[in-house]
XYZ file of C-alpha atoms in Angstrom:
775
model
C 236.696 193.203 54.130
C 239.767 191.353 54.964
C 243.375 192.105 54.308
C 245.662 189.634 52.567
C 249.046 188.532 54.167
C 252.249 189.500 52.326
C 254.232 186.339 51.743
C 257.543 187.855 50.642
C 260.174 189.203 53.018
C 259.946 192.960 52.587
C 261.733 196.159 53.634
C 260.153 199.458 53.183
C 261.384 203.059 52.852
C 260.392 206.442 51.511
C 261.419 205.138 48.135
C 259.167 202.125 48.215
C 258.997 198.465 49.384
C 261.736 196.081 48.368
C 262.307 192.385 48.474
C 264.977 191.393 50.899
C 267.800 189.367 49.433
C 269.069 186.663 51.726
C 272.149 184.362 51.572
C 272.239 181.329 53.996
C 269.355 182.942 55.750
C 271.073 186.299 56.304
C 269.857 189.528 54.810
C 272.446 190.832 52.388
C 270.682 193.371 50.265
C 267.519 194.686 48.692
C 265.988 194.383 45.254
C 262.987 195.801 43.505
C 259.605 194.053 43.727
C 258.112 192.636 40.576
C 254.713 194.048 41.291
C 255.945 197.654 41.617
C 255.226 199.234 38.118
C 258.148 201.666 38.373
C 260.438 200.904 41.335
C 262.917 203.530 42.455
C 266.631 202.657 42.112
C 267.370 204.694 45.236
C 266.115 202.262 47.867
C 268.544 199.427 47.216
C 271.402 201.858 47.644
C 270.476 202.088 51.315
C 272.175 198.712 52.077
C 275.743 199.955 51.391
C 275.100 203.506 52.426
C 274.060 202.375 55.956
C 277.344 200.523 56.231
C 279.452 203.476 55.069
C 282.472 204.802 56.832
C 280.502 208.077 57.083
C 278.120 206.588 59.656
C 278.461 208.217 63.043
C 279.829 205.342 65.276
C 279.877 206.964 68.667
C 278.463 210.007 70.499
C 280.735 213.032 69.814
C 281.010 216.424 71.258
C 282.562 219.542 69.580
C 285.740 220.184 71.559
C 285.205 223.884 71.722
C 281.748 223.354 73.304
C 283.205 220.879 75.919
C 285.710 223.572 77.004
C 283.133 226.536 77.001
C 279.665 225.027 76.943
C 276.920 227.402 78.266
C 278.864 230.448 77.188
C 277.038 232.724 74.674
C 280.025 232.760 72.232
C 280.492 229.025 72.201
C 278.936 228.588 68.726
C 281.690 230.358 66.842
C 283.646 227.160 66.173
C 280.722 225.111 64.796
C 281.829 223.535 61.529
C 285.453 224.168 62.357
C 286.358 222.581 65.656
C 287.301 218.873 65.904
C 285.018 216.447 67.786
C 285.700 214.389 70.833
C 284.074 210.971 70.969
C 282.560 210.141 74.408
C 280.572 207.388 75.965
C 276.807 207.275 75.882
C 276.751 207.882 79.617
C 278.724 211.073 79.285
C 276.806 212.351 76.224
C 273.391 211.691 77.776
C 274.434 213.368 80.981
C 275.623 216.390 79.046
C 272.370 216.773 77.058
C 270.140 216.240 80.162
C 272.201 218.806 82.180
C 272.094 221.272 79.362
C 268.391 220.982 78.831
C 267.812 221.434 82.610
C 270.105 224.473 82.637
C 268.448 226.218 79.691
C 264.915 225.531 80.964
C 265.801 226.749 84.383
C 267.511 229.975 83.156
C 265.458 230.821 80.104
C 262.316 228.731 79.975
C 261.079 226.233 77.460
C 260.426 228.958 74.870
C 264.173 229.202 74.495
C 264.316 225.677 73.053
C 263.778 225.123 69.259
C 262.636 221.589 68.298
C 263.709 221.078 64.702
C 262.920 218.150 62.476
C 261.627 217.539 59.001
C 260.006 214.128 59.317
C 261.794 212.232 56.488
C 264.228 210.189 58.650
C 262.128 206.988 58.394
C 259.204 205.552 56.617
C 258.332 203.847 59.927
C 255.463 205.334 61.801
C 256.901 204.886 65.268
C 260.600 205.672 64.569
C 259.304 208.855 62.994
C 262.031 211.290 64.176
C 259.757 214.396 63.992
C 257.214 212.721 66.260
C 259.763 211.449 68.607
C 261.550 214.768 69.172
C 258.227 216.611 69.576
C 256.894 214.091 72.017
C 260.125 214.238 74.062
C 260.208 218.116 74.107
C 256.467 218.240 75.089
C 257.298 215.807 77.891
C 259.818 218.475 79.124
C 257.373 221.248 79.100
C 257.323 222.393 75.436
C 259.431 224.047 72.818
C 259.226 226.501 69.963
C 257.910 224.728 66.880
C 257.893 225.375 63.172
C 254.805 225.648 60.976
C 254.288 224.396 57.362
C 257.036 223.005 55.157
C 259.699 224.037 52.707
C 257.929 222.026 50.020
C 254.618 223.770 50.472
C 255.040 226.815 52.619
C 252.969 229.189 50.531
C 250.370 226.668 49.412
C 249.655 225.332 52.978
C 248.852 228.811 54.188
C 246.856 230.019 51.216
C 244.711 227.065 50.380
C 242.556 226.762 53.567
C 241.441 230.354 52.872
C 240.365 229.688 49.309
C 239.484 225.983 48.932
C 240.592 223.571 51.540
C 243.766 222.529 53.489
C 246.453 220.922 51.415
C 246.299 217.789 53.445
C 242.684 217.267 52.448
C 243.295 218.094 48.787
C 246.304 215.831 48.489
C 244.382 212.666 49.427
C 241.402 213.407 47.130
C 243.022 214.198 43.780
C 241.504 212.490 40.787
C 242.980 208.963 40.663
C 244.907 208.011 37.516
C 242.075 205.774 36.301
C 239.612 208.630 36.431
C 242.120 210.938 34.597
C 242.618 208.365 31.841
C 238.821 207.850 31.471
C 237.856 211.502 31.318
C 240.584 214.041 30.933
C 241.294 215.063 27.303
C 243.464 218.109 27.931
C 246.071 218.256 30.671
C 247.790 221.611 30.956
C 250.583 221.615 33.508
C 252.766 224.347 34.799
C 255.998 222.813 35.896
C 255.423 219.353 34.486
C 254.766 216.120 36.324
C 258.229 215.142 37.483
C 258.317 211.422 37.989
C 261.522 211.422 40.014
C 259.687 213.477 42.693
C 256.798 210.896 42.825
C 259.301 208.106 43.595
C 258.906 209.003 47.240
C 256.131 208.968 49.908
C 255.903 210.333 53.430
C 255.374 206.756 54.601
C 255.960 204.034 52.039
C 255.490 204.278 48.330
C 255.088 200.602 47.511
C 253.559 200.906 44.032
C 254.823 203.753 41.860
C 252.020 204.814 39.534
C 252.951 208.145 37.881
C 254.683 206.714 34.822
C 251.917 204.169 34.205
C 249.280 206.735 34.869
C 250.546 209.283 32.483
C 251.027 206.545 29.839
C 247.410 205.338 30.214
C 246.175 208.973 29.813
C 248.211 209.376 26.524
C 246.904 206.059 25.264
C 243.350 207.109 25.990
C 243.795 210.217 23.810
C 244.668 212.893 26.324
C 246.776 215.843 24.974
C 249.405 217.371 27.278
C 250.597 220.891 27.324
C 253.668 221.559 29.440
C 254.460 225.182 30.449
C 258.055 224.789 31.849
C 261.541 225.932 31.401
C 262.413 222.153 31.536
C 261.002 219.769 28.940
C 262.017 216.533 30.685
C 259.805 217.068 33.677
C 256.864 215.552 31.773
C 257.689 212.180 30.391
C 254.874 211.525 27.912
C 255.359 210.552 24.236
C 256.089 213.583 22.017
C 252.980 212.999 19.801
C 250.872 213.534 22.970
C 252.826 216.553 24.378
C 253.374 220.179 23.555
C 256.279 221.830 25.330
C 255.963 225.655 25.815
C 259.361 226.738 27.323
C 258.025 229.556 29.497
C 260.250 232.121 31.201
C 260.687 231.001 34.986
C 258.487 232.707 37.513
C 256.000 234.087 34.980
C 253.393 231.254 35.098
C 250.957 233.416 36.885
C 250.692 235.907 33.943
C 249.862 232.997 31.631
C 247.266 231.586 33.934
C 245.596 235.050 34.278
C 245.743 235.496 30.482
C 244.048 232.153 29.780
C 241.329 232.995 32.295
C 240.867 236.429 30.564
C 240.711 235.021 27.144
C 238.036 232.508 28.274
C 236.041 235.367 29.669
C 236.496 237.570 26.617
C 235.387 234.635 24.408
C 232.248 234.274 26.599
C 233.212 230.716 27.455
C 233.322 231.027 31.216
C 230.909 229.071 33.275
C 228.671 231.645 34.907
C 226.302 229.200 36.644
C 229.395 227.391 38.234
C 230.933 230.738 39.272
C 227.669 231.847 40.825
C 226.903 228.565 42.634
C 230.271 227.365 43.815
C 232.431 230.478 44.048
C 232.524 233.943 45.659
C 234.323 237.030 44.504
C 234.358 236.310 40.805
C 233.144 239.863 39.867
C 235.893 241.432 41.888
C 238.578 239.350 40.235
C 237.137 239.821 36.802
C 237.420 243.484 37.218
C 241.123 243.116 37.751
C 241.482 240.641 34.716
C 239.625 243.037 32.443
C 241.639 246.101 33.540
C 238.907 247.884 35.354
C 241.232 248.171 38.412
C 244.558 249.232 36.886
C 243.710 249.878 33.260
C 245.644 246.792 32.031
C 243.659 243.959 30.434
C 245.368 240.673 31.459
C 244.983 239.078 28.061
C 247.283 237.047 25.871
C 248.895 240.085 24.355
C 249.814 241.262 27.741
C 251.215 238.026 29.097
C 253.140 237.071 25.902
C 256.119 239.465 26.409
C 256.255 238.774 30.204
C 256.314 234.936 29.836
C 257.953 234.947 26.375
C 255.266 232.719 24.814
C 253.182 233.156 21.704
C 250.117 235.219 22.253
C 248.178 233.476 19.543
C 248.781 230.058 21.164
C 247.459 231.344 24.478
C 244.228 232.383 22.725
C 243.902 228.969 21.033
C 244.586 227.112 24.275
C 241.947 229.149 26.162
C 239.359 227.898 23.781
C 240.752 224.338 23.964
C 240.500 224.367 27.668
C 236.914 225.501 27.531
C 235.988 222.932 24.891
C 237.414 219.818 26.496
C 237.389 218.082 29.876
C 240.457 219.861 31.144
C 242.803 219.496 34.070
C 245.106 222.396 35.084
C 248.022 221.218 37.092
C 250.585 223.307 38.853
C 253.921 221.985 40.363
C 254.834 222.609 43.968
C 257.999 224.361 42.792
C 255.971 227.206 41.408
C 254.935 228.311 44.968
C 258.459 228.015 46.186
C 259.048 231.563 44.721
C 258.630 235.249 45.287
C 254.833 235.749 45.583
C 254.469 231.899 45.279
C 250.868 232.044 46.587
C 249.750 233.497 43.366
C 250.651 230.423 41.291
C 248.261 228.213 43.300
C 245.555 230.845 43.568
C 245.639 231.584 39.777
C 245.423 227.817 39.062
C 242.258 227.621 41.076
C 240.955 230.754 39.395
C 241.599 229.411 35.939
C 239.939 226.038 36.827
C 236.977 227.828 38.294
C 236.392 230.030 35.202
C 236.298 226.760 33.237
C 233.702 225.439 35.518
C 235.015 221.838 35.733
C 236.008 221.574 39.305
C 234.381 218.518 40.892
C 233.782 216.756 37.597
C 235.636 213.554 36.864
C 239.034 214.469 35.159
C 238.433 218.213 35.318
C 239.473 221.038 37.621
C 242.838 221.568 39.118
C 245.768 219.575 40.485
C 248.196 220.671 43.191
C 249.852 218.560 42.116
C 250.462 215.415 40.191
C 254.101 214.425 40.704
C 255.377 215.699 43.984
C 254.696 212.398 45.985
C 253.575 208.987 44.911
C 250.266 209.010 46.789
C 248.692 211.855 44.789
C 246.433 210.202 42.186
C 246.432 206.882 44.018
C 243.219 204.942 43.653
C 243.892 202.913 46.880
C 241.765 202.992 49.991
C 242.259 205.879 52.409
C 242.707 204.414 55.829
C 244.226 205.923 59.058
C 247.771 204.776 59.805
C 249.778 204.203 62.958
C 250.635 207.641 64.546
C 252.741 208.267 67.655
C 250.991 210.676 70.067
C 253.140 213.829 70.451
C 251.435 215.258 73.552
C 250.514 218.869 74.152
C 252.844 221.703 73.607
C 252.369 224.468 76.261
C 254.663 226.864 74.423
C 252.742 228.976 71.913
C 255.644 230.614 70.131
C 256.358 229.259 66.662
C 257.963 230.337 63.319
C 257.111 229.580 59.722
C 259.631 226.822 58.819
C 261.688 228.838 56.318
C 262.312 231.648 58.756
C 264.740 229.870 61.034
C 267.641 232.196 60.230
C 265.570 235.290 60.851
C 264.515 233.853 64.263
C 268.112 233.128 65.285
C 269.495 236.400 64.032
C 266.647 238.722 65.272
C 265.179 237.551 68.569
C 262.448 239.918 69.685
C 261.724 241.176 66.137
C 258.136 241.058 64.985
C 256.986 239.243 61.858
C 253.758 238.878 59.914
C 252.215 235.504 59.227
C 248.750 234.587 58.018
C 246.979 237.763 59.185
C 248.747 237.999 62.636
C 251.849 239.518 63.947
C 254.171 237.499 66.004
C 257.635 237.900 67.654
C 260.714 235.802 67.174
C 261.631 233.972 70.402
C 265.153 234.081 71.902
C 266.486 230.581 71.185
C 269.270 229.301 73.485
C 269.276 225.556 72.460
C 268.384 223.847 69.275
C 267.434 220.148 69.428
C 267.187 218.480 66.039
C 266.282 214.994 65.038
C 265.392 214.068 61.439
C 266.030 216.365 58.460
C 269.072 218.466 57.520
C 268.636 222.346 57.750
C 271.840 222.652 55.756
C 270.034 221.086 52.930
C 266.571 222.538 53.240
C 267.201 226.088 54.050
C 268.127 229.037 51.707
C 271.289 231.087 51.715
C 273.355 228.643 53.806
C 276.106 231.233 54.515
C 273.495 233.336 56.306
C 272.129 230.320 58.138
C 275.631 229.328 59.229
C 276.174 232.868 60.669
C 272.829 232.513 62.505
C 273.727 228.999 63.599
C 276.520 230.416 65.699
C 274.027 232.271 67.977
C 272.503 229.507 70.133
C 274.360 228.358 73.126
C 273.972 224.621 72.442
C 272.954 222.496 69.378
C 272.130 218.891 69.924
C 271.356 216.633 66.929
C 270.540 212.950 66.360
C 272.188 211.865 62.978
C 273.278 208.805 61.167
C 276.002 210.259 59.000
C 278.643 212.908 59.093
C 276.799 215.491 56.898
C 276.790 219.208 57.317
C 274.076 218.930 59.849
C 276.200 216.871 62.164
C 279.381 218.758 61.508
C 277.616 222.103 62.549
C 276.408 220.680 65.894
C 277.800 220.670 69.392
C 276.573 217.272 70.592
C 276.038 214.580 67.982
C 274.088 211.408 69.035
C 274.343 208.488 66.561
C 270.943 207.259 65.497
C 270.046 204.011 63.883
C 268.822 203.764 60.239
C 265.552 202.376 58.817
C 267.125 198.962 58.395
C 268.385 198.738 61.901
C 265.177 198.766 63.820
C 261.638 197.407 64.034
C 258.645 199.480 62.909
C 255.470 199.603 60.939
C 255.475 201.084 57.445
C 252.328 202.887 56.114
C 251.709 205.415 53.424
C 248.627 207.441 52.744
C 246.505 205.641 50.037
C 249.270 203.015 49.863
C 248.078 199.298 49.377
C 250.548 197.786 51.850
C 250.863 197.877 55.618
C 254.283 196.643 56.242
C 255.967 194.874 59.232
C 259.387 196.493 59.102
C 261.795 193.989 60.675
C 265.318 194.890 61.727
C 267.638 193.658 58.885
C 271.137 194.726 59.990
C 272.938 195.436 63.213
C 273.216 199.117 64.216
C 276.366 200.932 63.078
C 278.852 201.375 66.008
C 276.974 201.967 69.128
C 274.162 203.934 67.412
C 270.763 203.744 69.093
C 267.118 204.292 68.219
C 265.831 207.925 68.771
C 263.201 206.473 71.104
C 265.840 204.903 73.379
C 267.967 208.054 73.350
C 265.060 210.141 74.457
C 263.955 207.640 77.023
C 267.386 207.723 78.704
C 267.572 211.468 78.655
C 264.101 211.721 80.130
C 265.167 209.300 82.819
C 267.936 211.630 83.863
C 265.465 214.465 84.145
C 262.964 212.349 86.146
C 260.507 211.952 83.195
C 261.051 208.562 81.743
C 257.696 207.113 82.632
C 255.925 210.299 81.204
C 257.780 209.895 77.932
C 257.642 206.025 77.454
C 254.369 205.367 79.287
C 256.108 202.229 80.436
C 256.211 200.712 76.893
C 259.044 199.170 75.020
C 259.450 199.569 71.280
C 257.528 196.403 70.502
C 254.755 197.369 72.981
C 254.527 200.756 71.237
C 254.228 199.079 67.858
C 251.398 196.857 69.135
C 249.668 199.870 70.662
C 249.858 202.025 67.376
C 248.780 199.008 65.291
C 245.695 198.411 67.538
C 244.717 202.068 67.184
C 245.079 201.942 63.407
C 243.170 198.727 63.317
C 240.243 200.405 65.179
C 240.224 203.194 62.605
C 240.274 200.739 59.690
C 237.487 198.794 61.219
C 235.154 201.961 61.054
C 235.825 201.900 57.282
C 234.879 198.269 57.018
C 238.419 196.736 56.915
C 239.522 194.016 59.367
C 243.213 193.903 60.351
C 244.598 190.607 61.628
C 245.826 190.372 65.292
C 249.176 192.058 65.748
C 250.902 188.759 66.374
C 249.692 187.500 63.003
C 250.660 190.761 61.278
C 254.130 190.653 62.762
C 254.751 186.989 61.873
C 254.426 187.971 58.161
C 255.820 190.856 56.205
C 252.554 192.740 56.670
C 249.284 192.773 54.732
C 247.800 193.998 51.488
C 244.693 196.178 52.031
C 241.550 195.531 50.106
C 241.196 197.620 46.941
C 238.908 200.634 46.866
C 235.404 200.593 45.600
C 236.047 202.954 42.698
C 237.965 205.935 41.312
C 238.664 209.120 43.301
C 237.138 212.349 42.059
C 238.325 215.486 43.880
C 235.572 217.717 45.336
C 232.849 215.554 43.896
C 230.689 215.901 47.103
C 231.011 219.677 47.012
C 230.106 219.726 43.339
C 226.972 217.532 43.915
C 225.794 219.501 46.970
C 227.648 222.675 47.896
C 225.147 223.481 50.714
C 225.239 219.940 52.233
C 229.087 219.485 51.725
C 230.392 223.085 52.024
C 234.129 223.856 51.947
C 235.882 224.984 55.097
C 236.454 228.421 53.745
C 234.700 231.403 55.368
C 231.990 231.353 52.619
C 231.901 227.567 52.271
C 232.648 228.016 48.586
C 235.763 228.583 46.464
C 237.064 232.122 47.138
C 238.228 233.918 43.988
C 238.250 237.001 46.140
C 239.055 236.471 49.756
C 237.601 239.090 52.115
C 239.685 237.554 54.927
C 243.034 237.838 52.994
C 242.129 241.200 51.820
C 241.569 242.324 55.426
C 245.161 241.419 56.347
C 246.316 244.444 54.279
C 249.377 242.768 52.708
C 250.452 244.631 49.640
C 252.395 241.484 48.534
C 249.307 239.231 48.826
C 246.013 241.079 48.113
C 242.599 239.576 48.072
C 242.622 237.853 44.673
C 245.106 236.199 42.226
C 247.388 238.858 41.102
C 250.565 239.207 38.950
C 253.593 240.566 40.638
C 257.114 241.194 38.990
C 259.434 238.828 40.791
C 262.458 240.150 42.790
C 264.772 238.360 40.363
C 263.778 237.207 36.925
C 264.984 237.104 33.324
C 262.727 240.031 32.490
C 264.213 242.392 35.128
C 267.226 244.616 35.619
C 268.948 242.062 37.871
C 269.480 239.701 34.968
C 272.070 242.066 33.406
C 274.517 241.092 36.205
C 273.349 237.531 36.715
C 271.744 236.473 33.364
C 270.904 232.856 34.169
C 267.845 231.723 36.108
C 268.732 228.838 38.427
C 266.115 226.178 39.190
C 266.758 224.061 42.267
C 264.594 220.942 41.767
C 264.430 217.728 43.658
C 267.259 215.146 42.801
C 266.621 211.840 41.171
C 269.465 210.095 43.072
C 268.253 210.723 46.653
C 265.507 212.119 48.825
C 266.466 215.677 49.799
C 270.065 215.150 50.980
C 269.431 211.522 52.235
C 271.843 209.004 50.837
C 273.950 211.562 48.898
C 276.887 209.488 50.171
C 275.484 206.269 48.546
C 277.187 204.622 45.485
C 274.132 205.415 43.382
C 274.178 209.189 44.198
C 277.921 209.476 43.843
C 277.950 207.642 40.547
C 275.706 210.387 39.163
C 278.114 213.206 40.158
C 280.065 215.010 37.469
C 283.754 215.555 38.337
C 282.882 214.558 41.816
C 280.231 217.444 42.117
C 276.550 217.792 41.801
C 275.631 218.218 38.148
C 274.311 221.535 36.772
C 272.359 221.362 33.537
C 272.888 224.161 31.117
C 271.666 224.685 27.496
C 274.520 224.154 24.927
C 274.128 227.732 23.676
C 274.647 229.181 27.107
C 277.571 226.872 27.672
C 279.267 227.786 24.402
C 279.000 231.499 25.234
C 280.933 230.817 28.406
C 283.516 228.360 26.938
C 281.994 225.491 28.962
C 282.057 221.969 27.852
C 280.204 218.913 29.089
C 282.034 217.574 32.202
C 283.759 220.883 33.081
C 283.833 222.016 36.626
C 282.114 225.444 36.769
C 281.764 228.124 39.336
C 278.153 229.145 39.832
C 277.786 232.436 41.694
C 275.788 235.467 42.584
C 275.950 238.128 45.404
C 274.901 235.659 48.040
C 277.509 233.001 47.363
C 279.301 230.535 45.060
C 279.554 226.886 44.534
C 281.305 224.444 42.122
C 279.290 222.018 40.087
C 279.913 219.677 37.108
C 278.496 220.942 33.782
C 275.905 218.787 31.927
C 274.797 220.232 28.500
C 271.095 219.713 28.132
C 268.912 220.750 25.110
C 265.845 220.049 27.285
C 266.240 223.465 29.022
C 265.066 226.845 27.885
C 268.136 229.033 27.064
C 268.988 231.215 29.991
C 267.908 228.662 32.568
C 270.169 226.243 34.517
C 269.179 223.465 36.757
C 271.106 222.502 39.872
C 269.223 219.903 42.010
C 269.132 220.076 45.733
C 270.686 217.572 48.060
C 274.447 217.800 47.673
C 275.937 217.749 51.150
C 277.057 221.318 51.817
C 280.867 221.546 51.725
C 282.045 225.130 52.322
C 285.671 226.103 52.633
C 284.704 228.180 55.581
C 281.172 228.061 57.084
C 279.696 231.474 57.515
C 282.161 233.288 55.255
C 280.314 235.156 52.453
C 283.389 234.701 50.220
C 283.569 231.038 50.994
C 283.177 228.501 48.114
C 280.948 225.442 48.397
C 283.049 222.757 46.734
C 280.225 220.226 46.101
C 277.336 222.014 44.418
C 274.619 222.839 46.901
C 272.228 225.327 45.226
C 271.257 226.802 48.659
C 274.622 228.443 48.655
C 272.972 230.776 46.181
C 269.157 230.961 46.967
C 267.194 233.748 48.475
C 266.323 233.540 52.152
C 263.289 235.793 51.815
C 259.656 234.873 52.457
C 257.302 234.334 49.490
C 255.039 236.991 51.020
C 253.876 238.320 54.415
C 250.974 235.862 54.244
C 252.945 232.608 54.264
C 256.611 233.525 54.750
C 257.285 230.391 52.632
C 260.643 229.817 50.972
C 261.332 231.514 47.669
C 264.252 229.465 46.437
C 263.056 229.244 42.839
C 263.428 233.001 42.392
C 267.260 232.985 41.948
C 269.513 234.561 39.320
C 273.128 233.355 38.853
C 276.049 233.509 36.579
C 278.362 230.622 35.578
C 282.037 230.532 34.502
C 284.408 227.661 33.883
C 286.706 227.013 36.742
C 290.284 227.642 35.931
C 293.084 225.618 37.514
C 292.799 222.620 39.865
C 289.433 222.713 41.658
C 289.628 222.118 45.456
C 288.623 218.525 46.368
C 285.266 217.749 47.840
C 285.854 217.048 51.586
C 282.398 216.390 52.877
C 282.706 212.650 52.238
C 285.664 212.395 54.549
C 284.775 212.211 58.274
C 285.557 215.158 60.347
C 288.584 215.660 62.486
C 288.587 214.094 65.934
C 290.707 215.010 68.860
C 291.264 214.109 72.578
C 289.429 216.010 75.128
């Protein structure tokens, strides 16, 4: 099968592929492609954002570090000291010298290599791959495991079904759902704004069209969520059940119990494809603790009608049904249980592996889930081998910095936090992703040196010692590829780099040269030679799948190629369903584990051997709600990706009173004297921030929604009484692991209170460049 050349001039990004607008032959902007069913408005905002005055123009070093670098207390001025701009020669010498000093004195296990992989849709200029390859060339580094998005899910799912990476690429495609699914029950909706992005490119956005096609085919949707608007389906096809946050597991368990009590559970499926059902059934039917987990039990916990749960259980059993769970549900206290209970409910129904039936984890988080396009290997930069074995779960970075030498549990093993002296970060923004940012800022003062590659003066850059200006997606050449995406794109440089910014690859190559390791890092290749090398590797993988790529020179002469369509729809776990012996799962039993002997053997009281209901640490049904009576959800923003492009005109136009908007039900607002557009103070015992009030009837009363991504703007970093002026919800969230199994983040378990801000609110300062000084 042959590919088809792309005729139009394209640029690609995490938000999708866009037509390049040219004037007199010069690129002047981006516009949406006509063949994208639902283009994201975020991508075109890149153009002006990458020309912003907030771009880092030259290498900069924190003045306090210049005077005291290498001294243990040198981090106390991070986020407060002015910066000194220096030449590239000076900056690279400082970084190389500091790396050599730390490695010689403390070893490679004292270096933490941070990144989050979202800096570019290009597969070569993938900041995470670049920094890991560089640090491996130096002898290794302490790495992180898993992700903030899927911390609990990534650890749990290999034990009970399959790794998340495998499941994500084999979800039923939208055409299969439209043809077969007649009841779609989702916990947490299918948020289309989240699906506007992809780890690589997201050239054809399908969620909106996919949901519409399901509704047109007669599928009925039931949305258990505190937020009505996270499922955009016509009202006549949708039922919204405004569940109490963090109680979804109780409803899932009750639905499974009601199916069993009605005798509608699929015993042949459970016997052939699952292990441990009897053990879990004993728990559901109260033989373990005397509590039957039926609808009457779940109704007061979740604040939903018991009769509706009983009816829904029979509807699930009587239709081709899909049970979907949003990723946000496992970003909570005991977050593993939401995913495990979803699998358990789907297993009781017996439809896993059938077209349109089973479970989804999940439709909505990224564009590729549900794609019918061909699954082909993409270009991937080799990262080398890391000799350092120490690691942390990604959401435990503050614990690591505050408590070196302390032991921690993770996935059945006990590990020890390393003693980190130097943090090297390229790609991502820990002062967006992490929870309890005041605590992180306190921990951030501990390392002797922090080096970052950044494009803009966000909190990540302001909290560093050495800031190296990196180019943006539009300022370099690369190859764009996304999993199950129909386009392989030749990403051409469209604008000149800001100031003297440089590609991450060139920065690392020059540091490696100063350390006598340039050839080991570069393997003698320029950027274009690497692109040709990575393309050839991807082409060989595609050829084994029967797809012929053109020669690299032909590929680069165009905007890329359109891949041939797939042969048919995707059905998740179809091979396992057809032959569980010939196509076993990678679990210990080769089957779906409703009771996991392996997890039970870990002895974790907060994550036992089967799906279990636990009362959250903070929830509206608990005592903590008397002090902080609002449950805050921190979802993904619709104006940016994480914190990327928060400084863009598109993102800033959606602010309220210059702050990130916080959605609140009109009844809750009225009780607090808050009106639409007011600046409000959102607070709990962990911190406080300012936000702009938006009254929203699509919320359950008692719930507020403050999206992530506002650049953190504290009055005084690290001060527990400090006020974030801009509206970053991680000023308030819990920095506690979901459980001892995963140690994933639990940001969605968070209670707050809101009050109208009286007086003149302090101005947002994070969109003003930091102070600079002479050395």
